[in-house]
Coordinates of C-alpha atoms and ligand atoms in Angstrom, one line a residue:
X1 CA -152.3 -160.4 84.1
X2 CA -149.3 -160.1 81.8
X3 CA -149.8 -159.5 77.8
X4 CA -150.3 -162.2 75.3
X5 CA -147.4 -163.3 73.5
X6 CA -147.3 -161.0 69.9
X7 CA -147.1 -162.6 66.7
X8 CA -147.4 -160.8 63.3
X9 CA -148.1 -162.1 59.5
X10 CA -146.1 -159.5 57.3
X11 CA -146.7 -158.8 53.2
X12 CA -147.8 -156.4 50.7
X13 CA -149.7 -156.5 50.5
X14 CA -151.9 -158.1 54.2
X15 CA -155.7 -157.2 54.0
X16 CA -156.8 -161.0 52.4
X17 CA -154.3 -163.0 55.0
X18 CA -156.4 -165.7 56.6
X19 CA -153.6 -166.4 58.9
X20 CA -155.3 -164.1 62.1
X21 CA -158.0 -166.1 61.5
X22 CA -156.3 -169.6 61.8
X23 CA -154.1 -168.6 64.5
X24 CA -156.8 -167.1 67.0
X25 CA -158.2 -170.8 66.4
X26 CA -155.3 -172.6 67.0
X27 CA -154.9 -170.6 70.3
X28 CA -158.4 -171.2 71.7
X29 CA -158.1 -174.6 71.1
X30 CA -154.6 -175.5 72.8
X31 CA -155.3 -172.7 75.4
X32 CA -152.9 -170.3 74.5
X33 CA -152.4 -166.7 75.1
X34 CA -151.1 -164.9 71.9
X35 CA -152.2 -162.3 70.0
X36 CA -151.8 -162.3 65.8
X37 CA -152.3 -159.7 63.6
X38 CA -152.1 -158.3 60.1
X39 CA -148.8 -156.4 59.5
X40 CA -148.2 -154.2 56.6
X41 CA -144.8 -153.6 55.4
X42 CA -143.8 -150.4 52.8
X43 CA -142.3 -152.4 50.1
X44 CA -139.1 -150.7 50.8
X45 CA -139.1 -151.4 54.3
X46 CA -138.9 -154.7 55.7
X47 CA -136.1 -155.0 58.2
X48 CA -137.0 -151.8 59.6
X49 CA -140.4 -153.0 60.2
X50 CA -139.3 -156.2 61.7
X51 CA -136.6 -154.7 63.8
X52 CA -139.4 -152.1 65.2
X53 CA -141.3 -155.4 65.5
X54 CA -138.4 -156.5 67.6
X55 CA -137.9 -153.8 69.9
X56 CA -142.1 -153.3 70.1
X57 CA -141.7 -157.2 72.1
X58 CA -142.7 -159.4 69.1
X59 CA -142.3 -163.0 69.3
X60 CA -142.4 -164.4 65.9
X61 CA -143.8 -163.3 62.1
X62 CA -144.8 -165.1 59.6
X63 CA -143.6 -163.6 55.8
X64 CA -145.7 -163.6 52.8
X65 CA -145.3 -162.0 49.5
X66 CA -143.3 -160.2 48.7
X67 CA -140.9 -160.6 51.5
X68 CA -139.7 -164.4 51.7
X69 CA -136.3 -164.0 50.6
X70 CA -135.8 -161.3 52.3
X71 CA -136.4 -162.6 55.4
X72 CA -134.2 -165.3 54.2
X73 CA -131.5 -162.8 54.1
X74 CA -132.5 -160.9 57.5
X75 CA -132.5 -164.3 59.6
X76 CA -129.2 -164.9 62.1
X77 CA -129.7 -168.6 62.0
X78 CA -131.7 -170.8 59.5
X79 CA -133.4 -174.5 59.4
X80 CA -132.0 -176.6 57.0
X81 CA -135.4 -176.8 55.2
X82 CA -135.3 -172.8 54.9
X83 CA -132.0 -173.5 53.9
X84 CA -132.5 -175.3 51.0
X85 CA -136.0 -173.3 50.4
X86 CA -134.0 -170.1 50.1
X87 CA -136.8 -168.6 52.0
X88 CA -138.5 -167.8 55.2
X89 CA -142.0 -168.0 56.0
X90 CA -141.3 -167.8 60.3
X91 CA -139.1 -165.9 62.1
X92 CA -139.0 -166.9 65.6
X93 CA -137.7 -164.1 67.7
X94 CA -135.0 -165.0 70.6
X95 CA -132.6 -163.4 72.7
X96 CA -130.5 -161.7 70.6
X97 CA -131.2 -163.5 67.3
X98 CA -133.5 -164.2 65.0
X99 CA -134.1 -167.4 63.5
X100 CA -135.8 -168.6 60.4
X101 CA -137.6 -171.3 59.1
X102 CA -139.9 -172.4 56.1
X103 CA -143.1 -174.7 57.2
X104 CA -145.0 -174.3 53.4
X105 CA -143.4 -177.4 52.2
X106 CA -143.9 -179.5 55.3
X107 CA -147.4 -178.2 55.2
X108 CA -147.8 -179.4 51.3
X109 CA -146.4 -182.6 52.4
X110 CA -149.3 -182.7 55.6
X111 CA -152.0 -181.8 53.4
X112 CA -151.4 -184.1 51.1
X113 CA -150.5 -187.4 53.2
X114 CA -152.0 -186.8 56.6
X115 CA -155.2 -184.9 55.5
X116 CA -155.8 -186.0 51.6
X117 CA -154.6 -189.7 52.9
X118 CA -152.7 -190.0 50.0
X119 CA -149.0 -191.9 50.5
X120 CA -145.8 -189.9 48.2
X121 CA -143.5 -193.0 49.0
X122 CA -142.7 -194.9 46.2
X123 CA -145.0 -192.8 43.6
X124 CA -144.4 -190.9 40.7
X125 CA -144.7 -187.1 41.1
X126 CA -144.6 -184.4 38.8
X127 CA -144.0 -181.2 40.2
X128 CA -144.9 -178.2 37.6
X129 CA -142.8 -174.6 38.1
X130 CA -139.5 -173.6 39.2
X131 CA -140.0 -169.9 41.1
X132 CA -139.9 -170.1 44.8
X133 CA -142.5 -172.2 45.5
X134 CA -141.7 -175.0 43.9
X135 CA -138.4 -174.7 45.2
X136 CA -139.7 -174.3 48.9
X137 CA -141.6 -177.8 48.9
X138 CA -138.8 -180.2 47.0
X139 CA -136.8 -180.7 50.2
X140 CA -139.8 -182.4 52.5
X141 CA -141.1 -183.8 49.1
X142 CA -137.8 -185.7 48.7
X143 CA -138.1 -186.8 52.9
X144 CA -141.1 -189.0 51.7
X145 CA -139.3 -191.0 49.4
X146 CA -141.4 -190.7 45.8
X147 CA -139.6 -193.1 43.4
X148 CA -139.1 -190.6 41.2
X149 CA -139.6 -186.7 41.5
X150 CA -140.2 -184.9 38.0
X151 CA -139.7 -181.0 37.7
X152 CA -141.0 -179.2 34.5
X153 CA -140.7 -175.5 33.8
X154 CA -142.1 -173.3 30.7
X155 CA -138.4 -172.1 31.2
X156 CA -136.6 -175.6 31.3
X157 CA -133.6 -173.8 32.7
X158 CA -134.9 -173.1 35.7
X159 CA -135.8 -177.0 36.1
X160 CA -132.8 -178.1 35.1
X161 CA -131.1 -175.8 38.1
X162 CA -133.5 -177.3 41.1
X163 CA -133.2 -180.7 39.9
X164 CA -129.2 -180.1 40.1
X165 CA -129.5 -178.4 43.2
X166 CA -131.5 -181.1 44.9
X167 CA -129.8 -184.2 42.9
X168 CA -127.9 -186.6 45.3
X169 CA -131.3 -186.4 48.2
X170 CA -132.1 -190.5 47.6
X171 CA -134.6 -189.6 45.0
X172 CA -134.2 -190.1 41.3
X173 CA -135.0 -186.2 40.1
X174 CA -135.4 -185.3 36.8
X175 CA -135.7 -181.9 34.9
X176 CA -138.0 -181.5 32.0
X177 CA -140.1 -179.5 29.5
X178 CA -143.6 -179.2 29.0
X179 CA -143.6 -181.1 25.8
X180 CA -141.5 -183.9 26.9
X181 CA -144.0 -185.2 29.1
X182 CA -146.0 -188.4 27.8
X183 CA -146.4 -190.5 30.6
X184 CA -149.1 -190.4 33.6
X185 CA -148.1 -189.4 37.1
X186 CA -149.4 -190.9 40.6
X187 CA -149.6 -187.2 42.3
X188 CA -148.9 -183.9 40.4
X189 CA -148.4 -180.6 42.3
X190 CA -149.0 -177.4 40.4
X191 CA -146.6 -175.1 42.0
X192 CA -146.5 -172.4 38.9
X193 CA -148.1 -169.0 39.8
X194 CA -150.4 -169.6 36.5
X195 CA -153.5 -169.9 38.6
X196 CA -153.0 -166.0 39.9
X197 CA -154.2 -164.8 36.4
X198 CA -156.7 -168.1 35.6
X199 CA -154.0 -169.2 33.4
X200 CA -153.4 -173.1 32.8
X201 CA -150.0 -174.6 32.8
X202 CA -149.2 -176.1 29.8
X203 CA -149.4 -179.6 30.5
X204 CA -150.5 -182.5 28.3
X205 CA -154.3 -184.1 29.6
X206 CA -151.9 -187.6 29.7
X207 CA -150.0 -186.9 32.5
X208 CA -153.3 -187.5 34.1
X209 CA -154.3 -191.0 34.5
X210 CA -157.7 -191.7 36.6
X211 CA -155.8 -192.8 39.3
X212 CA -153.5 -189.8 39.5
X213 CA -154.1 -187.1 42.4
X214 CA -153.9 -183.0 41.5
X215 CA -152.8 -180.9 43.9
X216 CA -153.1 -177.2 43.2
X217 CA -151.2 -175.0 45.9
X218 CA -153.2 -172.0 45.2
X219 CA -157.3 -171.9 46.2
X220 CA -160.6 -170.1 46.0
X221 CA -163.8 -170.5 46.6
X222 CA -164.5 -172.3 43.3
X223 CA -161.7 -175.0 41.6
X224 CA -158.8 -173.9 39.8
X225 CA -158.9 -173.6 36.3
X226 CA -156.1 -176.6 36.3
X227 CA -158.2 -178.2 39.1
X228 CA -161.0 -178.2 36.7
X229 CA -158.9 -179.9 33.5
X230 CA -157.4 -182.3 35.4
X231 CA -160.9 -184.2 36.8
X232 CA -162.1 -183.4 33.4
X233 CA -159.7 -186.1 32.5
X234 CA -160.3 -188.3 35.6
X235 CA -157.8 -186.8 38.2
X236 CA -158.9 -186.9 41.9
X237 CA -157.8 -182.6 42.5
X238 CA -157.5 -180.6 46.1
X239 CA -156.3 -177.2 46.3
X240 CA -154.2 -175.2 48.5
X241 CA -156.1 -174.5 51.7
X242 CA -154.9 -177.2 53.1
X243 CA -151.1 -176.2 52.8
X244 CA -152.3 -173.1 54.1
X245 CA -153.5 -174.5 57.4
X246 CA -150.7 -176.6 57.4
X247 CA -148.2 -174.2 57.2
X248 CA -149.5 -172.2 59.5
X249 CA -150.0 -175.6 62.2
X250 CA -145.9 -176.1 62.0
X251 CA -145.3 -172.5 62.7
X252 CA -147.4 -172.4 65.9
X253 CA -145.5 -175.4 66.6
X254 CA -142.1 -174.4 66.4
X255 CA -143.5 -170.8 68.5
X256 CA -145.9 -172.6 70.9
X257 CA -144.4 -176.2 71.3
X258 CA -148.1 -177.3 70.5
X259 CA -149.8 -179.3 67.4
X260 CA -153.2 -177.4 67.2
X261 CA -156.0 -179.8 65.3
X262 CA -155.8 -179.1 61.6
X263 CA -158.9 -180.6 60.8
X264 CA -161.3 -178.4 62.2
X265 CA -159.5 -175.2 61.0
X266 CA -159.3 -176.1 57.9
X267 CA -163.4 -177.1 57.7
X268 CA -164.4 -174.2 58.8
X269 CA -161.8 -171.9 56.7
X270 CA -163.8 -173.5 53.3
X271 CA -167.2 -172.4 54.7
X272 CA -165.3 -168.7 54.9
X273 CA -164.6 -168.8 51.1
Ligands
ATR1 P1 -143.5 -168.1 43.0 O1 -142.7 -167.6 44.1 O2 -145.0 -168.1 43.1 O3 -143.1 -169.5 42.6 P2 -142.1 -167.1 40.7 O4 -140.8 -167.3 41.4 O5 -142.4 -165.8 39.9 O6 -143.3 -167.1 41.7 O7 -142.4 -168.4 39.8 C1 -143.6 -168.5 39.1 C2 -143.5 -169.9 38.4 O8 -144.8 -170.1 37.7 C3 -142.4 -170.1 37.4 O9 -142.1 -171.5 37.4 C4 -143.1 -169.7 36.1 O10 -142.5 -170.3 35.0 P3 -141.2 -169.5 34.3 O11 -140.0 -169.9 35.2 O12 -141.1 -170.1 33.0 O13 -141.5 -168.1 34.3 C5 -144.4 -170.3 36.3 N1 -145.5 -169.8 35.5 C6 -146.2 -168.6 35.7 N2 -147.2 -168.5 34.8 C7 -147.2 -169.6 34.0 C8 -148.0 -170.1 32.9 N3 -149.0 -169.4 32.4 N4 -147.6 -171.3 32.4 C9 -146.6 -172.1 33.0 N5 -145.9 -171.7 34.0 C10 -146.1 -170.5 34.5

């Protein structure tokens, strides 16, 4: 019997990563044979650890903090949605090359329209932050065709440098501060990092109208602090475990060839919080 195809998730730092977990599921149910582990990097020591990685027979990784633009820069060939991310979450390991590709913003986008049921064509969106993962979903937020896509940023620089970079997509994109925000939005996406120290964005309780839908892209067991002020003021919320199934769904894919059942995973990942 020959070995199971190897496939790593790399960070620092790795203990927490669910993605062993999601990926042994994904694997039982479309029958393959890969193994998927934890793998720690030394801060200072990516490439290495991928190219040992390489030589060791590895297949494909997938990169988490802190190494995302990293492997941007370590990747031979990239997809145009890593492209415009200006990160890499897979790296898909071929003969002779590597090749990288960014699946988080097609998983937001999956999360929130396949599995939430929620339609981003034609809608107003707000997207709150500017780091890297904001910038990482804009590009398959754009493929749905919102009517308009609003960016806000505690540093409005920082908004005002996506929403050029992304301008001429189709999509009417705006930059914006905090304070300049009056209206209420169909779908707002908390992409800030505020969340990570139970911090709250600064965003006005109007943007929130009782029809809108609040998407948080981090999660825990409990909701968000910005889950939790936005259905205070009527919002329908969902947080980030989703995206992180998602994510992980599109990278088998592009390794496997296969669309494991997201569903299920994601069902039993919440009873595991
Ligand atoms: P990431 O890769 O998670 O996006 P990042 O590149 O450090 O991390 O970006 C963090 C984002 O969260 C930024 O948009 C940051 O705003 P600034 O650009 O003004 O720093 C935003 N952010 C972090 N804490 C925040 C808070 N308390 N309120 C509002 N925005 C916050």
């Amino acid at each position: 019997m020959s070995l199971p195809d190897r496939y790593v998730v790399i960070g620092n730092p790795i203990a927490h990563s669910k993605s062993p977990q999601i990926h042994a599921r994904f694997a039982e149910q479309t029958g393959q044979q890969i193994s998927y582990e934890r793998l720690l990097a030394p801060i200072d020591a990516f490439e290495e650890t991928v190219k040992i990685l390489i030589a060791s027979g590895g297949r494909g990784a997938n990169i988490t903090v802190p190494f995302k633009q990293e492997a941007f820069r370590l990747a031979d060939d990239l997809s145009p949605r890593a492209q415009a991310a200006g990160a890499v979450n897979t790296l898909q390991f071929r003969e002779g090359s590597v090749f990288g590709d960014n699946t988080d913003g097609v998983g937001l986008v999956r999360d929130i329209v396949a599995a939430a049921g929620v339609a981003l064509r034609g809608r107003q969106v707000l997207l709150l932050g500017a780091g890297g993962a904001a910038r990482g979903v804009i590009l398959p937020l754009l493929a749905e065709s919102p009517a308009r896509l609003v960016l806000v940023n505690r540093t409005p620089e920082r908004a005002a440098e996506l929403a050029a970079q992304f301008s001429g997509e189709g999509v009417l994109i705006e930059a914006r501060g905090y304070a300049d925000l009056g209206e209420a939005f169909d779908v707002v996406i908390n992409a800030t990092s505020a969340s990570l120290s139970s911090d709250l964005p600064p965003v006005l309780p109007s943007v929130f109208g009782n029809r809108s839908f609040v998407y948080d892209m981090m999660y825990a067991a409990e909701p968000t602090p910005f889950m939790a002020f936005a259905s205070y003021y009527g919002a329908t919320v969902r947080d980030g475990l989703g995206m992180l199934v998602e994510q992980a769904a599109e990278s088998f894919y592009l390794w496997r060839g296969m669309r494991p059942q997201t569903a299920p995973v994601y069902d039993w990942l919440r009873t595991q919080l």
